[in-house]
XYZ file of C-alpha atoms in Angstrom:
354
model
C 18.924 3.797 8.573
C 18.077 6.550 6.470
C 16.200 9.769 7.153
C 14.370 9.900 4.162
C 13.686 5.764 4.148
C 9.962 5.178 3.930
C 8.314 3.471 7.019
C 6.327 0.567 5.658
C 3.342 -1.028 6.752
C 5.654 -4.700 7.425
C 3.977 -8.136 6.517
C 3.111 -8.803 9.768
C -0.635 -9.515 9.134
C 0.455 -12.774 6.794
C -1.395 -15.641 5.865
C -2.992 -17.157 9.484
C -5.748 -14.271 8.626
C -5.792 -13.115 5.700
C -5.281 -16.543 3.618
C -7.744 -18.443 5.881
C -10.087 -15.484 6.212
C -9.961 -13.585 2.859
C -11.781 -15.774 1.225
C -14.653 -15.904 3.931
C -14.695 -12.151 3.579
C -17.160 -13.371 0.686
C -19.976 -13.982 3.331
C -19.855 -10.470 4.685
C -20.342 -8.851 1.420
C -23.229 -7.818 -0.097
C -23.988 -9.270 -3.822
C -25.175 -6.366 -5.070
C -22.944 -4.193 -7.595
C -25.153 -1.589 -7.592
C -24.448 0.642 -4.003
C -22.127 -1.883 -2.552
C -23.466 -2.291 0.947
C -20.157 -4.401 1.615
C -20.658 -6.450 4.969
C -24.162 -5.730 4.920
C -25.004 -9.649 5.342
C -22.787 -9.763 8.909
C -19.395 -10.156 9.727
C -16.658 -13.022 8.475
C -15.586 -15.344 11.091
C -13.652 -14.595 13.685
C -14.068 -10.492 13.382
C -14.660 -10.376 16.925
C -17.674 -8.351 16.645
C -16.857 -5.736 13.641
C -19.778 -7.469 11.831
C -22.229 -5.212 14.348
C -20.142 -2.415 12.322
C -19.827 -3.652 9.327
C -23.564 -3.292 7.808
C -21.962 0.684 8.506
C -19.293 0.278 6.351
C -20.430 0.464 2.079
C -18.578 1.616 -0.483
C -18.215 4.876 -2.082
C -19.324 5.971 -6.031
C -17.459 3.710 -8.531
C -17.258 7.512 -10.748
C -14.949 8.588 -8.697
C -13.424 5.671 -6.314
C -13.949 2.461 -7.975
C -11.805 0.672 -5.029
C -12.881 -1.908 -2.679
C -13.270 -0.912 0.641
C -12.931 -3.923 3.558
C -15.481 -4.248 5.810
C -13.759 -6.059 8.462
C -10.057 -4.322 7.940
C -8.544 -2.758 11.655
C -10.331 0.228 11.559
C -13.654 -1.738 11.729
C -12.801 -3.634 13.959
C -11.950 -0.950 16.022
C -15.191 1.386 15.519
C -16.663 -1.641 16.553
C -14.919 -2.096 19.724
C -15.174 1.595 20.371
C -18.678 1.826 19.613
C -19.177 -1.364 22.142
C -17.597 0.081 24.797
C -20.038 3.216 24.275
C -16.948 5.637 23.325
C -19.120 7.218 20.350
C -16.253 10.122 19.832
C -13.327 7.946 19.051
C -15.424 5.703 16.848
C -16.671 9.084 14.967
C -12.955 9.436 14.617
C -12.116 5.943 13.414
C -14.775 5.703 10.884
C -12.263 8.491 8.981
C -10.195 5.757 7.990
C -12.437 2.728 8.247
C -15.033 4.075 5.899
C -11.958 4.891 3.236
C -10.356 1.537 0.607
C -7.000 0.937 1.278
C -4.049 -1.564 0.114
C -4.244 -5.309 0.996
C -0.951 -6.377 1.546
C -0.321 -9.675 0.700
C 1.136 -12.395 2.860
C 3.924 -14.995 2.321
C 2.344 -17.854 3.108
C -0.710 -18.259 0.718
C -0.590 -15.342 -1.788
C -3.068 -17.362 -3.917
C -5.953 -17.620 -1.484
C -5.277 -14.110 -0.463
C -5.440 -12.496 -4.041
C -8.492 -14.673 -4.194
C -10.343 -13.635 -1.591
C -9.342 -9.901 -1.934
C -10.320 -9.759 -5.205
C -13.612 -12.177 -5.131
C -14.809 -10.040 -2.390
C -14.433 -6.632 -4.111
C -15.792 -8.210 -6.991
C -18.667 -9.338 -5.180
C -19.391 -5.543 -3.906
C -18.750 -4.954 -7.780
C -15.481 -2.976 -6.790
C -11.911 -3.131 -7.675
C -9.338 -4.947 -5.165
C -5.978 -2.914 -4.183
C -2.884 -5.032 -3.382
C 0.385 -4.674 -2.002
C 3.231 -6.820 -3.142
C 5.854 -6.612 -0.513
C 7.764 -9.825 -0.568
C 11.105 -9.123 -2.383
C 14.477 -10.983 -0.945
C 16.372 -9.118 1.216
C 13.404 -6.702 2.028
C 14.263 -3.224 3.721
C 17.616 -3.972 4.426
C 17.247 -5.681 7.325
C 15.749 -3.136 9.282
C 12.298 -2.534 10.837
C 10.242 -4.377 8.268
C 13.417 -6.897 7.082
C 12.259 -10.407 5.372
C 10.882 -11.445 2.149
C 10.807 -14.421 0.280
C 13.746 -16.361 0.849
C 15.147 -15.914 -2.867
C 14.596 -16.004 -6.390
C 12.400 -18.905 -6.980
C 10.583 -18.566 -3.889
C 9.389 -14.847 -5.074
C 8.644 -15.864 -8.843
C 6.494 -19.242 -7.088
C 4.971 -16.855 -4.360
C 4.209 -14.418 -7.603
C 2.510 -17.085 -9.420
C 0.333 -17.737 -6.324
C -0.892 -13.886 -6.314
C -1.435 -13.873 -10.027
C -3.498 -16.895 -9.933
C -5.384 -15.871 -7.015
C -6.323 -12.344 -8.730
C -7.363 -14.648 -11.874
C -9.610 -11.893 -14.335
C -11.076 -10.104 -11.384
C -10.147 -6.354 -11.294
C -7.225 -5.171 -9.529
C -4.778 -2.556 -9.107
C -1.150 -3.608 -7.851
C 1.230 -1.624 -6.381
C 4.613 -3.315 -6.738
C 7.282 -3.458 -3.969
C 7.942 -0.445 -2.311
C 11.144 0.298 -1.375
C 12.747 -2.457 -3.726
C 13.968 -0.286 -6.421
C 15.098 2.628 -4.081
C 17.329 0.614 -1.979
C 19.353 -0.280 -4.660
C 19.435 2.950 -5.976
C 20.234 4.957 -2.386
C 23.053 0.957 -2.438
C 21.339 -0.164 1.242
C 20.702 -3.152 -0.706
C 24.147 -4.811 -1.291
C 25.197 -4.451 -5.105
C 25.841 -8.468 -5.315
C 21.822 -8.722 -5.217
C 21.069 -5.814 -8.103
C 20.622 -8.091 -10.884
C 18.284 -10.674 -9.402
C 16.264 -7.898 -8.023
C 16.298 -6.252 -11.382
C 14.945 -9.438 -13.054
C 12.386 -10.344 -10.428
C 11.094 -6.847 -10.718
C 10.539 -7.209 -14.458
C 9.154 -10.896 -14.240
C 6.864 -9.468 -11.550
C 5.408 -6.570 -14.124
C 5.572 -9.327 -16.833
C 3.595 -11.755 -15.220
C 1.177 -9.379 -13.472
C 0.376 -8.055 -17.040
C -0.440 -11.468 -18.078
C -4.139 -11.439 -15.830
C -6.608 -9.262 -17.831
C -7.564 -6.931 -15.688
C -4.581 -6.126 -13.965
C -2.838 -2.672 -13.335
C 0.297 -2.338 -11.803
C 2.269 0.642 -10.721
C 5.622 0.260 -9.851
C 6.967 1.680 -6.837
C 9.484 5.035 -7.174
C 10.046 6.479 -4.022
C 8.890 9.668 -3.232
C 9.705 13.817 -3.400
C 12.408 13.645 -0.027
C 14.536 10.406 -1.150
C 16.764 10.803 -4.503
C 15.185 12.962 -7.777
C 14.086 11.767 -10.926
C 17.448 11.989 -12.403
C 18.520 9.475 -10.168
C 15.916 6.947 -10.259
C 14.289 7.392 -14.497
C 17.063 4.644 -15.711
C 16.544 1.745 -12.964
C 12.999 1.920 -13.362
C 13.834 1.264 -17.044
C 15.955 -1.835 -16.307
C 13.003 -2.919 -13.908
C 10.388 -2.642 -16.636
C 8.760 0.120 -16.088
C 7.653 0.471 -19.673
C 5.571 -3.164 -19.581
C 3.540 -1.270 -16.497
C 0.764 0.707 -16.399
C 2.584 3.588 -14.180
C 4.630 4.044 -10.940
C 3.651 4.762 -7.322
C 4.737 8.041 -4.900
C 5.216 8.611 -1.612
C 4.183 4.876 -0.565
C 3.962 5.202 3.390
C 5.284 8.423 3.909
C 4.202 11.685 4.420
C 5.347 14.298 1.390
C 2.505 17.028 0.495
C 0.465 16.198 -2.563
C 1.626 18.700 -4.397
C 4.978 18.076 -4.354
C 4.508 14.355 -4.867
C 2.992 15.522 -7.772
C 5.440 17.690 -9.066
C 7.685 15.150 -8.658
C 5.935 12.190 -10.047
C 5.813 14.832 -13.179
C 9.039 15.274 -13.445
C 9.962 11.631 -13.203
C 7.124 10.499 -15.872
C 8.824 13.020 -18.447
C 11.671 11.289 -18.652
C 9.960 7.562 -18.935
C 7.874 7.998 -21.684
C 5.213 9.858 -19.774
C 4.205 7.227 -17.826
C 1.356 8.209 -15.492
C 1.197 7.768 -11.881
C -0.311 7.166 -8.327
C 0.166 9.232 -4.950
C -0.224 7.542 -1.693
C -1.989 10.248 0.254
C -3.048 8.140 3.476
C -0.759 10.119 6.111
C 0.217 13.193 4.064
C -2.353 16.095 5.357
C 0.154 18.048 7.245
C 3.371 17.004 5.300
C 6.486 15.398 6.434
C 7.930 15.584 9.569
C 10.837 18.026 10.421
C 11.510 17.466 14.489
C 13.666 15.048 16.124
C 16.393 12.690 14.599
C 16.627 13.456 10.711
C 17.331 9.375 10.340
C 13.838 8.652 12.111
C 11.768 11.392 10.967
C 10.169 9.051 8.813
C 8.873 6.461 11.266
C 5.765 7.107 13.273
C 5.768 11.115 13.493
C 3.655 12.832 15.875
C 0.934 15.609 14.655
C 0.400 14.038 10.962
C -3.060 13.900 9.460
C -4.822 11.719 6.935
C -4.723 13.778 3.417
C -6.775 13.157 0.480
C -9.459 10.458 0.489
C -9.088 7.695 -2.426
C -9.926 8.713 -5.388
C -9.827 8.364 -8.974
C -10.932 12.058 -9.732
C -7.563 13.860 -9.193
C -8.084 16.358 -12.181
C -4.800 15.763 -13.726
C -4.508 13.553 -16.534
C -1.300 12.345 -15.460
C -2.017 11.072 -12.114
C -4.671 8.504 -12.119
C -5.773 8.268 -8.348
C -4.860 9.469 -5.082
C -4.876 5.780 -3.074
C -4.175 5.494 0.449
C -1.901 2.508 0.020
C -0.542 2.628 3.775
C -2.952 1.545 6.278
C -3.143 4.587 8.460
C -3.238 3.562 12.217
C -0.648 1.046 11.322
C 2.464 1.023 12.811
C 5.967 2.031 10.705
C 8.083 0.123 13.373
C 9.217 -0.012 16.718
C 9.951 3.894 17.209
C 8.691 6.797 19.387
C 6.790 3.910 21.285
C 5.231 2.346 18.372
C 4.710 -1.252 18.344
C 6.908 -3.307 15.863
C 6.266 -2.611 11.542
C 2.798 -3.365 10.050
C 0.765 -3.497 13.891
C -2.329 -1.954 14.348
C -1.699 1.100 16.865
C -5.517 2.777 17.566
C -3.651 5.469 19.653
C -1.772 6.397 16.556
C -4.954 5.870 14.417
C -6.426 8.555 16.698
C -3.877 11.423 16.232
C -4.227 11.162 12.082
C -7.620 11.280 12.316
C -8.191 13.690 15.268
C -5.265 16.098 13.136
C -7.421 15.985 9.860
C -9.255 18.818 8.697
């Protein structure tokens, strides 16, 4: 374990829901591409209520955050519980996040129907689907969110299934976080660089191939290594076929330093712009308790800057809040295991955010 590894949101919510129900997402969105009242036609099956929510939940200004956001993610579904129960306070505090686009992480099991429905649905609210590719062999080590496909061809045929399923609908990929940095801090064992290496170009390669793809590679963040460190491997991965790189993916650096480093890493790849993950980052990282756990589910963070495309610096084209916040980074500090919906943690961000 490291103490500067980023928590990730785990692949726990696979293809049981989100393959069978992305696609069905489609009846809970509105047609219009005008305001995007997204849900505004009821809830998908087997929401478990959130649809008595969900006419709440629309989506913001394309201007300035052209992203999808889900009607019937966690966070609905919890404003909807909350709000059922009569508990208007918490459900104030859960709209925070549930009223906010964030990443879609894809599942193993049917990456095309997933992409599909992710991306038919935003497209339907005339919005922009954000996806997570997390999926890469030998994920995180083996540790709190270990799996992945189970090698080589599996990833390139579970690849093909997301690019298919994204088809030319609008969407902005963020590509396996953590992939390049383990082999760059060596917790991924050397004898599986060069695969990695290739499936991360094929990935950007093929991606590239959909017409209105973007994809963002992803580069760690301003605690774990410098740009010195990581500028060549994200050459050999093919960072110059993408449209940028991601920073601070699930974890909890300030914006401002993510941005100074993101700037000092796109200077020395061609100047390569890039994306800050700013879902838990409102009061910074966190300094207490064990240095090699400080990363996973700290107490007293707060949700930082809401998605956006607006940042005001040319270089870094949105703020995204590509963790889910409220979901769990693993089984830590009484957290239930990587990628879980925790409302209790979901509480503390919000309740902690200015």
């Amino acid at each position: 374990m490291y103490g500067s590894y980023n928590g990730r949101s785990g692949m726990r919510r696979a293809g049981a829901v989100a393959a069978a129900g992305a696609v069905l997402l489609l009846a809970g969105c509105s047609a219009s591409s005008g305001s995007g009242g997204a849900g505004s036609s009821g809830s998908s099956p087997g929401s478990g209520g959130a649809g008595k929510n969900a006419g709440a939940i629309g989506q913001h200004p394309r201007g300035s955050d052209p992203y999808w956001v889900n009607p019937d993610g966690n966070a609905a579904r919890q404003v909807a519980a909350y709000t059922k129960d009569g508990d208007g306070e918490n459900a104030g505090l859960i709209e925070k996040i549930a009223r906010q686009p964030v990443g879609e992480w894809i599942g193993p099991d049917d990456p095309e129907a997933e992409a599909k429905g992710f991306t038919q649905a935003a497209e339907k609210a005339g919005r922009e689907a954000l996806l997570v590719l997390y999926n890469i062999p030998h994920r995180d080590c083996g540790q709190f969110s270990k799996g992945g496909a189970a090698d080589g061809n599996a990833y390139r045929a579970w690849l093909e299934g997301v690019a298919k399923g994204i088809g030319d609908r609008r969407a902005t990929v963020i590509l396996e976080p953590d992939a390049l940095l383990h082999m760059v801090d060596g917790c991924t064992p050397q004898e599986f660089h060069e695969e990695r290496y290739d499936l991360l170009k094929g990935a950007v390669e093929r991606l590239k191939q959909q017409p209105d793809t973007r994809v963002y590679m992803d580069a760690g963040n301003a605690g774990w290594r410098t740009p010195d460190a990581l500028f060549q491997p994200l050459r050999r991965a093919g960072i110059e076929a993408a449209d940028g790189f991601a920073v601070n993916v699930s974890n909890f650096r300030t914006t401002a330093d993510s941005t100074d480093f993101g700037k000092q890493l796109s200077a020395k790849i061609g100047d390569k712009p890039f994306v800050i993950d700013t879902s838990r980052n409102g009061n910074g990282p966190y300094n207490g308790g064990a240095p090699e756990e400080n990363w996973c589910n700290p107490p007293g963070r707060a949700l930082g800057e809401t998605p956006t495309t607006d940042t005001g610096d040319e270089l870094v084209d949105a703020y995204l809040w590509v963790k889910r916040p409220g979901e769990s980074d693993g089984d830590c500090k009484g957290g239930p295991k990587a990628g879980d919906w925790w409302p209790e943690y979901a509480l503390g961000l919000a309740r902690a955010t200015k």
